[in-house]
Coordinates of C-alpha atoms and ligand atoms in Angstrom, one line a residue:
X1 CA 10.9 5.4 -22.1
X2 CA 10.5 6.1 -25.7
X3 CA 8.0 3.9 -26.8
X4 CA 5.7 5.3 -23.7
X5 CA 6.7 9.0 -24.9
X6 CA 5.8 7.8 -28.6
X7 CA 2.4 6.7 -27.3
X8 CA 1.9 10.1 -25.1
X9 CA 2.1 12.0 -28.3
X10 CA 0.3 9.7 -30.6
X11 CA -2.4 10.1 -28.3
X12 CA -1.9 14.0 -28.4
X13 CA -1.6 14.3 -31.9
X14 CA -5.3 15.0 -33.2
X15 CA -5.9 17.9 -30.5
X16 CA -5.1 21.3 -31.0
X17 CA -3.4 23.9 -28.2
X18 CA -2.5 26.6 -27.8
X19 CA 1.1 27.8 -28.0
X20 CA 2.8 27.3 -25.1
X21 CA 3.4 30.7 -22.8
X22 CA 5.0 33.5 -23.6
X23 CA 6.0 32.1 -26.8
X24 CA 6.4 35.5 -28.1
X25 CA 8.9 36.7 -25.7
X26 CA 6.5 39.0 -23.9
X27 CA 7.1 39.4 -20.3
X28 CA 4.3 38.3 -17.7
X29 CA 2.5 40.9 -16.3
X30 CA 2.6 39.1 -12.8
X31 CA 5.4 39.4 -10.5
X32 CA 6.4 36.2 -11.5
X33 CA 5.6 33.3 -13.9
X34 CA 7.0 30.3 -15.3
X35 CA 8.4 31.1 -18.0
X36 CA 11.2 29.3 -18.3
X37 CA 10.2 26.2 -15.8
X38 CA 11.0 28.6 -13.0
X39 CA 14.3 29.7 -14.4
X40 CA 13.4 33.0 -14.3
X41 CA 12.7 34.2 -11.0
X42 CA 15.7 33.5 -8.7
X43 CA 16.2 37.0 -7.6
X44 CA 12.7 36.9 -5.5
X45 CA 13.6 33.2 -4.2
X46 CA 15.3 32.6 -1.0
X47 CA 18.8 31.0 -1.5
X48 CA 20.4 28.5 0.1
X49 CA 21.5 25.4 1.0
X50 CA 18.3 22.6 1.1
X51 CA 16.3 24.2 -1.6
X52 CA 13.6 22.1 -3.4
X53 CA 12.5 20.6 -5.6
X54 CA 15.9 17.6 -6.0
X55 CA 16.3 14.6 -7.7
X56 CA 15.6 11.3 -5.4
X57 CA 16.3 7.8 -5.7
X58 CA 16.9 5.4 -3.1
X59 CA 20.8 4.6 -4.4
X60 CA 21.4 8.1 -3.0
X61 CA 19.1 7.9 0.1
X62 CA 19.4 6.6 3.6
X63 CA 17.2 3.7 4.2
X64 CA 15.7 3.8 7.9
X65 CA 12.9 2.6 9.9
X66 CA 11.2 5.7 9.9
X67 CA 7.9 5.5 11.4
X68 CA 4.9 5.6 8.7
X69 CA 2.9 9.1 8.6
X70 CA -0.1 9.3 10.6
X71 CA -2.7 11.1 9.1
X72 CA -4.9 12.4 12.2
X73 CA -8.7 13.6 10.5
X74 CA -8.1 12.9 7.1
X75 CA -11.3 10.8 7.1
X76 CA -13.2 13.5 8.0
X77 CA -15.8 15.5 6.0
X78 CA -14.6 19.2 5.2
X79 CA -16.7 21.7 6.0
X80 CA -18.3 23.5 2.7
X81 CA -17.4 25.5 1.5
X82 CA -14.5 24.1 -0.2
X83 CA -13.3 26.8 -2.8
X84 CA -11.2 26.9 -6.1
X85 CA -8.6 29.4 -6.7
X86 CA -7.1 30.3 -9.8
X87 CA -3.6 32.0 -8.8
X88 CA -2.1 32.5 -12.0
X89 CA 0.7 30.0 -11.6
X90 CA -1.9 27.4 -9.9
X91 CA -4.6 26.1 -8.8
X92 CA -5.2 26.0 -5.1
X93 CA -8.0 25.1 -2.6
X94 CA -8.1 26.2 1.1
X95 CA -8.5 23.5 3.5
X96 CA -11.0 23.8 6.0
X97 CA -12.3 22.4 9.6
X98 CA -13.5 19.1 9.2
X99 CA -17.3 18.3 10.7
X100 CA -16.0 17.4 14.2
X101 CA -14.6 21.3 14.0
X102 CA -11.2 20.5 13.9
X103 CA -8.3 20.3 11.2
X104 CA -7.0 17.7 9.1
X105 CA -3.3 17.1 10.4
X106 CA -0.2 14.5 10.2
X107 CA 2.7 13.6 12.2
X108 CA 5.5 10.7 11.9
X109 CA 8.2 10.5 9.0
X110 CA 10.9 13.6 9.9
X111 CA 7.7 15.2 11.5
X112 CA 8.0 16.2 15.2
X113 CA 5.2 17.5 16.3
X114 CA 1.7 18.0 14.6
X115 CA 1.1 20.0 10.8
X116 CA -1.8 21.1 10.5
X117 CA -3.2 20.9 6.9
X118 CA -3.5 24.5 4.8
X119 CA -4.1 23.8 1.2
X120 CA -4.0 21.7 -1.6
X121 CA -2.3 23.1 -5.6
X122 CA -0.8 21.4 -8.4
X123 CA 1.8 21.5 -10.6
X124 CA 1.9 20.2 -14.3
X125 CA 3.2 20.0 -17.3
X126 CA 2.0 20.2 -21.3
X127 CA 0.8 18.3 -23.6
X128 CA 4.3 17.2 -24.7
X129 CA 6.4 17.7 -21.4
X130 CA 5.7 16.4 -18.0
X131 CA 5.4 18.8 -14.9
X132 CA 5.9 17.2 -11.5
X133 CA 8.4 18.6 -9.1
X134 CA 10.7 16.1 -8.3
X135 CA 12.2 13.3 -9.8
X136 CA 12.0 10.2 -8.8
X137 CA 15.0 7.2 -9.9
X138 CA 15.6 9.4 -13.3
X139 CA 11.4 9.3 -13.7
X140 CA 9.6 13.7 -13.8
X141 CA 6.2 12.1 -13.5
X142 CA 3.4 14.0 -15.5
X143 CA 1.6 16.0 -12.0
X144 CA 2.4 16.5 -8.9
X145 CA 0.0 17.6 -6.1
X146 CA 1.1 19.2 -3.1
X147 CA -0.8 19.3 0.2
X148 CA 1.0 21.8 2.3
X149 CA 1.0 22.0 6.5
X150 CA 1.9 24.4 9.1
X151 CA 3.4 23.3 11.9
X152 CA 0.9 23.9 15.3
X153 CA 3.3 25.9 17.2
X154 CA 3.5 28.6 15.1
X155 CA 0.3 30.7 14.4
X156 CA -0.2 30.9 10.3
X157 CA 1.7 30.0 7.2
X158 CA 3.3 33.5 7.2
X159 CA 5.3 32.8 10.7
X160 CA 5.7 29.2 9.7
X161 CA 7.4 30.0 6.5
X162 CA 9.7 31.9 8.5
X163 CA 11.0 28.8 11.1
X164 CA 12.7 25.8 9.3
X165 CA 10.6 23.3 11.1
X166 CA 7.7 25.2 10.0
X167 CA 6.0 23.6 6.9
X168 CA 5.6 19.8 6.3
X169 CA 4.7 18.9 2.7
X170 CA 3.3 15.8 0.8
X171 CA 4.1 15.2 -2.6
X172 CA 1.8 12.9 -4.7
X173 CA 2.6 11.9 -8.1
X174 CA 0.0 11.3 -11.3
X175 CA 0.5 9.1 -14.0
X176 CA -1.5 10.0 -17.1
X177 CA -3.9 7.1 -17.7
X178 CA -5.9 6.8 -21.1
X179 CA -8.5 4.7 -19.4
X180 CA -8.3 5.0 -16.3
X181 CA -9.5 1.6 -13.7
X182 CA -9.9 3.2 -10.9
X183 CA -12.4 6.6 -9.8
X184 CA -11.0 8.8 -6.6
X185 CA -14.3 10.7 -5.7
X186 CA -12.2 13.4 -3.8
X187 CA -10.2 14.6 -6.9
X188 CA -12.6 13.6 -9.4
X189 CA -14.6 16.8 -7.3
X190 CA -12.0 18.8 -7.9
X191 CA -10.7 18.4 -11.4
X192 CA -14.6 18.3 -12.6
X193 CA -14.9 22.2 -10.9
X194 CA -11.0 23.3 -12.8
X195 CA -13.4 24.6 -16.1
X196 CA -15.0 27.1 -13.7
X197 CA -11.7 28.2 -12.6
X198 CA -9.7 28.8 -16.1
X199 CA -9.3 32.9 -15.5
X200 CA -7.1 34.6 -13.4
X201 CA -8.2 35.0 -9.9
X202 CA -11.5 33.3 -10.8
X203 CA -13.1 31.1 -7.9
X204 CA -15.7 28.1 -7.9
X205 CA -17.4 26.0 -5.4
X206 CA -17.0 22.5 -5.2
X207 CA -20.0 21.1 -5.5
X208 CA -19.9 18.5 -2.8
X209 CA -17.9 18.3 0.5
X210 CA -14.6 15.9 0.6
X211 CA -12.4 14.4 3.1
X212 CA -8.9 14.8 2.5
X213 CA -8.4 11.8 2.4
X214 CA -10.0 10.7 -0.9
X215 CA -7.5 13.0 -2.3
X216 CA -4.5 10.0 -1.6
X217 CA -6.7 7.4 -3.2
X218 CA -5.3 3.9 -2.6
X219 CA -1.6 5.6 -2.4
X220 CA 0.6 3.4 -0.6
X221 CA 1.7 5.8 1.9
X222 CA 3.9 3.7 3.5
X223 CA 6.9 3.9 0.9
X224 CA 8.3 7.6 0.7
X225 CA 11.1 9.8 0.6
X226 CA 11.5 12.8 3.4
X227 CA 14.2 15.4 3.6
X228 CA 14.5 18.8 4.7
X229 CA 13.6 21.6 1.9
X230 CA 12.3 24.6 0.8
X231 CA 8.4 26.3 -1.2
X232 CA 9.3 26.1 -4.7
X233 CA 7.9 29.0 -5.3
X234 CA 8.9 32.5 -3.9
X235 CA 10.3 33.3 -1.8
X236 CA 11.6 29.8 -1.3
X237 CA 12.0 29.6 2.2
X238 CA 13.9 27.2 3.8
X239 CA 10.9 25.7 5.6
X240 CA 9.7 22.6 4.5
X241 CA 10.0 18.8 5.7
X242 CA 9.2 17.1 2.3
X243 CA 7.7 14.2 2.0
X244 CA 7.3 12.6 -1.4
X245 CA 5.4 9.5 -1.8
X246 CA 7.2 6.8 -4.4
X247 CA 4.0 5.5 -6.2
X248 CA 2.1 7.6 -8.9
X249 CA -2.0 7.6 -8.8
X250 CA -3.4 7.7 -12.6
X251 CA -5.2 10.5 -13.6
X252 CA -7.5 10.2 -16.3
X253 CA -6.5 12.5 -19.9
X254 CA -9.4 14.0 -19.4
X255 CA -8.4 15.3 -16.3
X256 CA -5.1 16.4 -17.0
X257 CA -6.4 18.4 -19.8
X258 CA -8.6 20.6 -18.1
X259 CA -5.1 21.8 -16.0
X260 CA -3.7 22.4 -19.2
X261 CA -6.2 25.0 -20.1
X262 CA -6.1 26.4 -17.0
X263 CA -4.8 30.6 -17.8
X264 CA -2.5 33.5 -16.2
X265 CA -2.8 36.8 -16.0
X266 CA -2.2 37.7 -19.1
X267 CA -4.7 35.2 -20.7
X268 CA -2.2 32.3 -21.9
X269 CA -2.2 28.8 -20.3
X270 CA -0.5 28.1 -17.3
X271 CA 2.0 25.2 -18.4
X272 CA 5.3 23.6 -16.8
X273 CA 4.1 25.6 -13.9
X274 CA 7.6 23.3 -11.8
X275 CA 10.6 24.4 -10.3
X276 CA 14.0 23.9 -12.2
X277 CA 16.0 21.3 -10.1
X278 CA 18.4 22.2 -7.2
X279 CA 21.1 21.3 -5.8
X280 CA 21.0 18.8 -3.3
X281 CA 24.4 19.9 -1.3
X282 CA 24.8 16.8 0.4
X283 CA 22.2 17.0 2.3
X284 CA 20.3 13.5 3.6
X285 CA 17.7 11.9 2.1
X286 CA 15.6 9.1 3.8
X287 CA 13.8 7.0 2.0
X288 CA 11.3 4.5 3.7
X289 CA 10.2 1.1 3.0
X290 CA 7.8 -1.5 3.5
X291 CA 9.6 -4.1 1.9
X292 CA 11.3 -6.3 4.6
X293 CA 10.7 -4.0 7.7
X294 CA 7.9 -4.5 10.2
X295 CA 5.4 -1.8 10.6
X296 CA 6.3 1.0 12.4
Ligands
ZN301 ZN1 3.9 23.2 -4.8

């Protein structure tokens, strides 16, 4: 642990950032912000019993032959245009039809039913504190993306959020890489558009279609955890299958830093833009494997 955290900064050490937000005590402007890792904006949250985001490990998870997630479309070019959003606490992008006119979707794990992809955002960390959602065995890995689904019986993410079956999300973790082996066209569009994006409610065009697909990489998507949660940010509902996948993808520090510079609305960077952990109230966790089992 140390001697990677030693390296981390060493390699941190000749740049220069800006201070962190609202160093000076200020208030955000916005209705809500990360100031404190989300500490400060439990009166607009939901709250409850399965709120998110948790610690997991699989010496506190069930281990069951849960069948694999089938991801229905995800090979399939999205229909331009694919658009950028700066939302002040992240970055997000819409997801679209594919070419064959319909939407990128998934089923299996905890899913019953088909989830119909919505949008893709991120959160992160600093330069000297690391920003994904949940932990996994003990590990807050540096990023983690989200691509949230709405479940097809219910007509948009505003009645979804309001059925506990409603949303299905996938967690993917990032590793910060120095020198990265490996190139994922699909993200390396969208991180190379995040400097047209660094205001407030600014927008950008990708420059070239994706399938959502490229945006796993050569994730093993057969080795996750899946419980039942809540958004993380408000308000929180208690609507969300989670599924978080075990195995980080790297992302190159050139990447990561462009995130980093990435502002609110009030002009400072948006940084440790995760949810302060919550408690898990005994509620199960599954973790599945492919070690040992036959594919589902
Ligand atoms: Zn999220």
């Amino acid at each position: 642990m140390y001697p990677y955290l030693f390296q981390k900064l060493f390699l941190l050490l000749p740049l220069a950032y800006q201070p962190p937000i609202n160093e000076d005590g200020s208030l955000p402007n916005a209705d809500w912000n990360f100031v404190q890792n989300g500490a400060d904006w439990e009166g607009t949250c939901a709250t409850g019993l399965r709120q998110t985001p948790i610690k997991l490990s699989v010496d506190s998870s069930l281990i069951v032959p849960l069948p694999r997630i089938f991801f229905g479309n995800y090979d399939e070019r999205l229909n331009s245009p694919l658009t950028l959003i700066n939302k002040g606490y992240t970055v997000e992008m819409a997801i679209p039809a594919t070419s064959n006119g319909r939407k990128p979707f998934i089923t299996g794990g905890l899913l019953k039913g088909q989830y119909v992809a919505d949008g893709v955002h991120f959160h992160w960390g600093s330069p000297v504190s690391r920003g994904a959602e949940h932990l996994i065995d003990r590990t807050r890995h540096d990023v983690e993306m989200h691509i949230v689904h709405r479940n097809v019986r219910y007509m948009n993410i505003a009645e979804a959020v309001n059925h506990d079956d409603g949303i299905a999300v996938l967690g993917i973790m990032f590793k910060i890489v120095k020198n990265p082996d490996r190139v994922y066209p699909g993200l390396k569009k969208i991180f190379t558009a995040l400097p047209n994006v660094v205001e407030y409610h600014s927008e950008a065009e990708l420059l070239e279609s994706l399938t959502l697909g490229q945006l796993l990489g050569d994730l093993n998507t057969r080795e996750f955890y899946t419980y039942k949660g809540s958004l993380t940010t408000p308000g929180c509902n208690e609507a969300v299958i989670w599924t978080v996948f075990v195995r980080p993808l790297p992302i190159p520090f050139s990447d990561i830093h462009k995130l980093w510079h990435l502002q609110d609305s009030n002009g400072n960077p948006i940084r440790n833009n995760y949810r302060e952990l919550q408690p898990r109230n005994n509620r199960p966790v599954f973790y599945r494997t492919n070690k040992g089992m036959s594919d589902f």
